[in-house]
PDB file of C-alpha atoms and ligand atoms in Angstrom:
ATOM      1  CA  UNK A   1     124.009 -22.992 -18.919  1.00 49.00           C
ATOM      2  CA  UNK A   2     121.417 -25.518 -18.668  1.00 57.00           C
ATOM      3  CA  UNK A   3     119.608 -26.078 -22.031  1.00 71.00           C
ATOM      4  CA  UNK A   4     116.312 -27.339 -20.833  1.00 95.00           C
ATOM      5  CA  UNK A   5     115.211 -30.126 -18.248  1.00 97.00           C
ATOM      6  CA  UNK A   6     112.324 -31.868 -17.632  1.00 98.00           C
ATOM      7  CA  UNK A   7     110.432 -33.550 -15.042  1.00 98.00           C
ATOM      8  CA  UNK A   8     108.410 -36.642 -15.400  1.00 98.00           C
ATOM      9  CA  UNK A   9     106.341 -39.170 -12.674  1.00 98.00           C
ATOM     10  CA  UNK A  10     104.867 -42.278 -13.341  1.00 98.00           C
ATOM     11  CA  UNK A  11     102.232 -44.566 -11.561  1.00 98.00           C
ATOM     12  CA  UNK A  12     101.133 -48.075 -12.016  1.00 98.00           C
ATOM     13  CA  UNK A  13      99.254 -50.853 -10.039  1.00 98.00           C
ATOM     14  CA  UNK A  14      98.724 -54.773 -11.221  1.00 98.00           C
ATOM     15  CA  UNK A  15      96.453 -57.132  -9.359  1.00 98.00           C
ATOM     16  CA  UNK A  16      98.126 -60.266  -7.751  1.00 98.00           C
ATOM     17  CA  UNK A  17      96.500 -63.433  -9.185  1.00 98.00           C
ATOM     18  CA  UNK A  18      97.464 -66.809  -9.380  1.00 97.00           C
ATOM     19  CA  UNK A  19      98.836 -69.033 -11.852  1.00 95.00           C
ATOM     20  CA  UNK A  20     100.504 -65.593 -13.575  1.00 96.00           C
ATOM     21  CA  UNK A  21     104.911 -65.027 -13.200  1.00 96.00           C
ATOM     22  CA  UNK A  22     105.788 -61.814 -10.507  1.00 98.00           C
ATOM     23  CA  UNK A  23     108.452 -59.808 -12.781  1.00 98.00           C
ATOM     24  CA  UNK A  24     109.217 -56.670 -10.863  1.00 98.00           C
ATOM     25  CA  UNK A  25     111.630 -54.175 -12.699  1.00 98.00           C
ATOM     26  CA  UNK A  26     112.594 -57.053 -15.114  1.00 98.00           C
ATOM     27  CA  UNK A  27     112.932 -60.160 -12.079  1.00 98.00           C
ATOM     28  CA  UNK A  28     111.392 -62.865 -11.523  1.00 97.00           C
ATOM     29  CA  UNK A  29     110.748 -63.592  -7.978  1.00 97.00           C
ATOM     30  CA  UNK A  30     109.258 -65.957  -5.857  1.00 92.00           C
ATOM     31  CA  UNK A  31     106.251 -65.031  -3.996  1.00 94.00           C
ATOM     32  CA  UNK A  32     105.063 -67.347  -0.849  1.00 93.00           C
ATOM     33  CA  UNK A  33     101.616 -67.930  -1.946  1.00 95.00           C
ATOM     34  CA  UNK A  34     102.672 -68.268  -5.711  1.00 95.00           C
ATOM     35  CA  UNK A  35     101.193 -65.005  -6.622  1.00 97.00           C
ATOM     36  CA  UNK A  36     101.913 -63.079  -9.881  1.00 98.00           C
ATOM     37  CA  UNK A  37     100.820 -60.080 -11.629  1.00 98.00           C
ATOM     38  CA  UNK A  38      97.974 -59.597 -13.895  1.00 97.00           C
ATOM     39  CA  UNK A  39      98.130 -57.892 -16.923  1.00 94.00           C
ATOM     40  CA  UNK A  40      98.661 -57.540 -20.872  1.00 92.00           C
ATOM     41  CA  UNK A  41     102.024 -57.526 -20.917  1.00 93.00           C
ATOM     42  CA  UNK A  42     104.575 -59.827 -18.212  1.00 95.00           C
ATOM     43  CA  UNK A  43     102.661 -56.382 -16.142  1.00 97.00           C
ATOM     44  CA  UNK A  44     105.905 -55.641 -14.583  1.00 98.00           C
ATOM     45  CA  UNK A  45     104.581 -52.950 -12.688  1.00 98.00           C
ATOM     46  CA  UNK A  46     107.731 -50.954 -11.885  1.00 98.00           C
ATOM     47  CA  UNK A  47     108.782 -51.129 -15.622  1.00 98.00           C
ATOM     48  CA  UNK A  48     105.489 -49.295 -16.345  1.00 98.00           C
ATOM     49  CA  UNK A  49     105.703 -47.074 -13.893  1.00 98.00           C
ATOM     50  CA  UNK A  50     109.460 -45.845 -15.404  1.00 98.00           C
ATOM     51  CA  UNK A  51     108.058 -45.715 -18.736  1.00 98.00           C
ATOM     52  CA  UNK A  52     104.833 -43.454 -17.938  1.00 98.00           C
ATOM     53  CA  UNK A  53     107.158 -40.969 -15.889  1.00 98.00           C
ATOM     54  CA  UNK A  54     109.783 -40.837 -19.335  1.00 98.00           C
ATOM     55  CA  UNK A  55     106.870 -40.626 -21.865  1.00 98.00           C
ATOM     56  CA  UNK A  56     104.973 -37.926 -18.959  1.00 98.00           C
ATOM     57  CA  UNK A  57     108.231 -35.930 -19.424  1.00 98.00           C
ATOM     58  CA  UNK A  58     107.746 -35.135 -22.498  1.00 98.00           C
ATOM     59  CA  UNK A  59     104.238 -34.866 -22.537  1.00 97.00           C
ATOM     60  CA  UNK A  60     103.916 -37.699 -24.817  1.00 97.00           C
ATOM     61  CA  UNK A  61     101.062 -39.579 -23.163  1.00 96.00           C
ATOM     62  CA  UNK A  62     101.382 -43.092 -21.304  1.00 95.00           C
ATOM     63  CA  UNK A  63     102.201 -46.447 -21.889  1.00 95.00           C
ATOM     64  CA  UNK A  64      98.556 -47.260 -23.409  1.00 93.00           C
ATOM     65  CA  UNK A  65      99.079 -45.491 -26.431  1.00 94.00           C
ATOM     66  CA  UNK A  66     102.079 -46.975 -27.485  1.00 94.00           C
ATOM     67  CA  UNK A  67     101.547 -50.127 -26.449  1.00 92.00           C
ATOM     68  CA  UNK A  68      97.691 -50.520 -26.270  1.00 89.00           C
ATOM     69  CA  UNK A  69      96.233 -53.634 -24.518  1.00 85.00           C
ATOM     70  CA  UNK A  70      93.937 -54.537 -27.307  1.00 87.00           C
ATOM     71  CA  UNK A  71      96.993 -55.363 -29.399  1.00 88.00           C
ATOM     72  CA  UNK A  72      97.781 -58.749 -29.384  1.00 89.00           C
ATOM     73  CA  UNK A  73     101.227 -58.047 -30.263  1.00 88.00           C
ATOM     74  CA  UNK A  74     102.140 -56.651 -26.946  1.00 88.00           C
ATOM     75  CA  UNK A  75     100.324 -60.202 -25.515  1.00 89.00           C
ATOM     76  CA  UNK A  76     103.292 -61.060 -22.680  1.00 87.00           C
ATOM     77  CA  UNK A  77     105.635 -58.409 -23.669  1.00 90.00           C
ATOM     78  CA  UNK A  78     109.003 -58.161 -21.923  1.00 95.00           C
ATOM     79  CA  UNK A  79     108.729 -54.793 -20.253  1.00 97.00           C
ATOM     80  CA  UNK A  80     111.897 -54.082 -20.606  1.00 97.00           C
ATOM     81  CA  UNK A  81     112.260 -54.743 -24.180  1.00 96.00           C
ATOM     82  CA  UNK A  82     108.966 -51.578 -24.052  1.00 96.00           C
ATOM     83  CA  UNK A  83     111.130 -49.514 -21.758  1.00 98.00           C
ATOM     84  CA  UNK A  84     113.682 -49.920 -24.593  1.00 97.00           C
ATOM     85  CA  UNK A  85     111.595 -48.780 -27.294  1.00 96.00           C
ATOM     86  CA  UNK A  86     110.637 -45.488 -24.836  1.00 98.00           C
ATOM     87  CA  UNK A  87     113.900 -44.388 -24.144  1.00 98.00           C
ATOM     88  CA  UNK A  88     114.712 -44.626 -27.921  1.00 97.00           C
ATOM     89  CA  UNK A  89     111.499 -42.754 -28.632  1.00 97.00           C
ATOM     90  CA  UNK A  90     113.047 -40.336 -25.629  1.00 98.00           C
ATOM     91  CA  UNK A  91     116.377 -39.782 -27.083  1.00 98.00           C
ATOM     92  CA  UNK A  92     115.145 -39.197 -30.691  1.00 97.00           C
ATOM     93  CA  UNK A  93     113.627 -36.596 -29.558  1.00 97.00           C
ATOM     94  CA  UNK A  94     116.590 -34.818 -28.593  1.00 97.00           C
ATOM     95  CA  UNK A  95     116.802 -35.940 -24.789  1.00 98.00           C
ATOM     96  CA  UNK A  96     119.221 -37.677 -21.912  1.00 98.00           C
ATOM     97  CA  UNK A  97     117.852 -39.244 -19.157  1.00 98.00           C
ATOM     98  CA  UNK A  98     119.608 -38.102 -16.687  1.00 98.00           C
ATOM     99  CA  UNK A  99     118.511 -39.806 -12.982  1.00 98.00           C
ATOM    100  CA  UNK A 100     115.263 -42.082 -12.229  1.00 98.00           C
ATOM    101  CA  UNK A 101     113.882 -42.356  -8.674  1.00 98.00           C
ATOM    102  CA  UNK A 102     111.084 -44.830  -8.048  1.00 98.00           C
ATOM    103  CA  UNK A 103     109.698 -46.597  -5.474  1.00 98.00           C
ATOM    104  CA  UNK A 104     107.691 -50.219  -5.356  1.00 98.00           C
ATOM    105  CA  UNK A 105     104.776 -50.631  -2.847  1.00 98.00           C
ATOM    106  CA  UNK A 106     103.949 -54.568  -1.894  1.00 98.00           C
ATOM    107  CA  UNK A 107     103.504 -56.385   1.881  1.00 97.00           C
ATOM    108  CA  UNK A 108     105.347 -59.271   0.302  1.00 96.00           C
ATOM    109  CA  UNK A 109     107.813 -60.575  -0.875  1.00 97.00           C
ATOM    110  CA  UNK A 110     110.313 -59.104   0.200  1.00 96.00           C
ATOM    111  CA  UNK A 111     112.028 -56.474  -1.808  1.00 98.00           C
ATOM    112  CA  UNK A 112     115.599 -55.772  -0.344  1.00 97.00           C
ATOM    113  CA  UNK A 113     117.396 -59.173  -1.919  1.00 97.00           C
ATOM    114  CA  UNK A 114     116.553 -58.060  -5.438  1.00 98.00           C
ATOM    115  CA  UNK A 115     116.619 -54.414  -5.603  1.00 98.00           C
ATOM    116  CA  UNK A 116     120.013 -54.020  -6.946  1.00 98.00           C
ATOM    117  CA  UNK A 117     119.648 -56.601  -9.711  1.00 98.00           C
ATOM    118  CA  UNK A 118     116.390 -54.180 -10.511  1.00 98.00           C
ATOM    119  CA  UNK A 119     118.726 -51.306 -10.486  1.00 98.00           C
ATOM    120  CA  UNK A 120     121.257 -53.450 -12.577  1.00 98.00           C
ATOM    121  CA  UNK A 121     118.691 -54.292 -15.391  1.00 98.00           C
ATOM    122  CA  UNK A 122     116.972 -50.937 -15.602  1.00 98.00           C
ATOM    123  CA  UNK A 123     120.004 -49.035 -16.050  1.00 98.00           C
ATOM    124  CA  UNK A 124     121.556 -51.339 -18.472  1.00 97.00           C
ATOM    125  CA  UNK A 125     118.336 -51.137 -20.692  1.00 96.00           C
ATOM    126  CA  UNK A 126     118.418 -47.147 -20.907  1.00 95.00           C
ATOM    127  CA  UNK A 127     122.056 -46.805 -21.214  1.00 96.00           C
ATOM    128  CA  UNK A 128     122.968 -45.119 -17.837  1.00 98.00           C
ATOM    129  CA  UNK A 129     125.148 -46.145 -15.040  1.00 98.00           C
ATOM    130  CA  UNK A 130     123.608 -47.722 -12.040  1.00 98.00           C
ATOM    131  CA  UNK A 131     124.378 -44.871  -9.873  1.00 98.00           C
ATOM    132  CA  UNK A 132     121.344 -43.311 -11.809  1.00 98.00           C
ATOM    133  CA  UNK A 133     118.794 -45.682 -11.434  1.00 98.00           C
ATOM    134  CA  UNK A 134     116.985 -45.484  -7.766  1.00 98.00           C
ATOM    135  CA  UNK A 135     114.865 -48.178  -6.925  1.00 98.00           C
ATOM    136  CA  UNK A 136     113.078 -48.339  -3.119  1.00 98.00           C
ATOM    137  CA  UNK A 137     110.628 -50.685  -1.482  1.00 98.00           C
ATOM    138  CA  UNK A 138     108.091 -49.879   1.231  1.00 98.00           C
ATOM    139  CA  UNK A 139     105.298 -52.205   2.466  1.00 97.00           C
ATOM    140  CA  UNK A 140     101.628 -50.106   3.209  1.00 97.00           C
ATOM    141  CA  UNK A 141     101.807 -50.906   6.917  1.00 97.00           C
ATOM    142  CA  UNK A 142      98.989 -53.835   5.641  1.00 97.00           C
ATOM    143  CA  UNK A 143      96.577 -50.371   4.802  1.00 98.00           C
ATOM    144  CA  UNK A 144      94.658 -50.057   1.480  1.00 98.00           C
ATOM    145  CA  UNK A 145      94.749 -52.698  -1.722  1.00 98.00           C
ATOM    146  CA  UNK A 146      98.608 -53.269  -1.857  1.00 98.00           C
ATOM    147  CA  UNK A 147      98.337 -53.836   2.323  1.00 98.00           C
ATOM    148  CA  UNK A 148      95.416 -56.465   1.928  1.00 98.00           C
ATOM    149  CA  UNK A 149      97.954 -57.952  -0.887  1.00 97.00           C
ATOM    150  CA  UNK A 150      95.086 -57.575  -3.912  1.00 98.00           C
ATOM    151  CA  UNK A 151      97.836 -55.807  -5.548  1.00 98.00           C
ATOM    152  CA  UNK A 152     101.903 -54.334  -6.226  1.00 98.00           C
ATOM    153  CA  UNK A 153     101.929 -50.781  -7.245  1.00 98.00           C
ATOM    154  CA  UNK A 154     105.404 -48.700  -8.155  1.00 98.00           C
ATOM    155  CA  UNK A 155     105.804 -44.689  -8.342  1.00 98.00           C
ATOM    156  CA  UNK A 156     108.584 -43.428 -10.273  1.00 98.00           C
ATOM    157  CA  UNK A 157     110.082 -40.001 -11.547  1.00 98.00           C
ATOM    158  CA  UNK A 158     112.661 -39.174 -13.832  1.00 98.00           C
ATOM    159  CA  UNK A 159     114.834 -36.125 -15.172  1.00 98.00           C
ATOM    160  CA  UNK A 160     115.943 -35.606 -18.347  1.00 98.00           C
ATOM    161  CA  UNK A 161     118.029 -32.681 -20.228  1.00 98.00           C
ATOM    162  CA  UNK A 162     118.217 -31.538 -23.552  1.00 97.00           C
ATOM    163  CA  UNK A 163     120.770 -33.315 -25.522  1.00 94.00           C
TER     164      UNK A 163
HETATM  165 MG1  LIG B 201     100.918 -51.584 -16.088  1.00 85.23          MG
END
């Protein structure tokens, strides 16, 4: 009998700038034009995105309330080392995660060669096996802010059940 499950989704966008790293789901990649992500944080994008869909299971707010952006503290933060502190927020609560789906949306670079060291990092920080841990790339066909290359943005839901 299933004890209780819930759904979350996340969303998140950064602006590519120069002069600024391009972590995506805790890598560091090269992008052709030297492009990176702006934000508080290392604004890894698909890291937020994860964390807003755990925290939007449980109704707990977002990422900016935990974390805010006024607070020098989280100046350059290691996502992951966030995503850490969610899931430990998540399972003191009384909750698995039990699958995460997510997808990134970005014209370049390309995706493919580092998606399953993405998988491979995200998993290890929550605790779950890889097999858990979806991670997809699409480009926008060159349509709308991540098609003109302004910007990355990453969707992502997750699942969790009652412990
Ligand atoms: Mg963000």
């Amino acid at each position: 009998m299933c004890k209780g499950m819930r759904i979350g989704n996340g969303y998140d966008m950064h602006r590519l700038v120069r002069g600024r790293p391009l972590i995506i789901g805790g890598v560091n990649l090269n992008h052709p034009d030297e492009l990176g992500l702006d934000g508080h944080s290392d604004a890894d994008v698909l890291t937020h995105a994860v964390m807003d869909a755990l925290l939007g299971a449980l109704a707990l707010g977002d990422i900016g309330k935990y974390f805010p952006p006024e607070d020098l503290k989280w100046k350059g933060a290691d996502s992951l080392f966030l995503l850490s502190e969610v899931v430990r927020l998540v399972e003191d609560k009384g909750w698995n995660i039990v699958n995460i789906d997510s997808v990134i949306v970005a014209e370049r670079p390309k995706m493919k060669p580092h998606i399953e060291k993405m998988r491979e990092k995200i998993s290890r920080e929550i605790g779950i096996s890889i097999d858990r841990v979806g991670v997809k790339a699409t480009t926008n066909e060159r349509l709308g802010a991540e098609g003109r290359e302004e910007g990355i943005s990453s969707h992502a839901v997750v699942l969790l059940e009652a412990k």
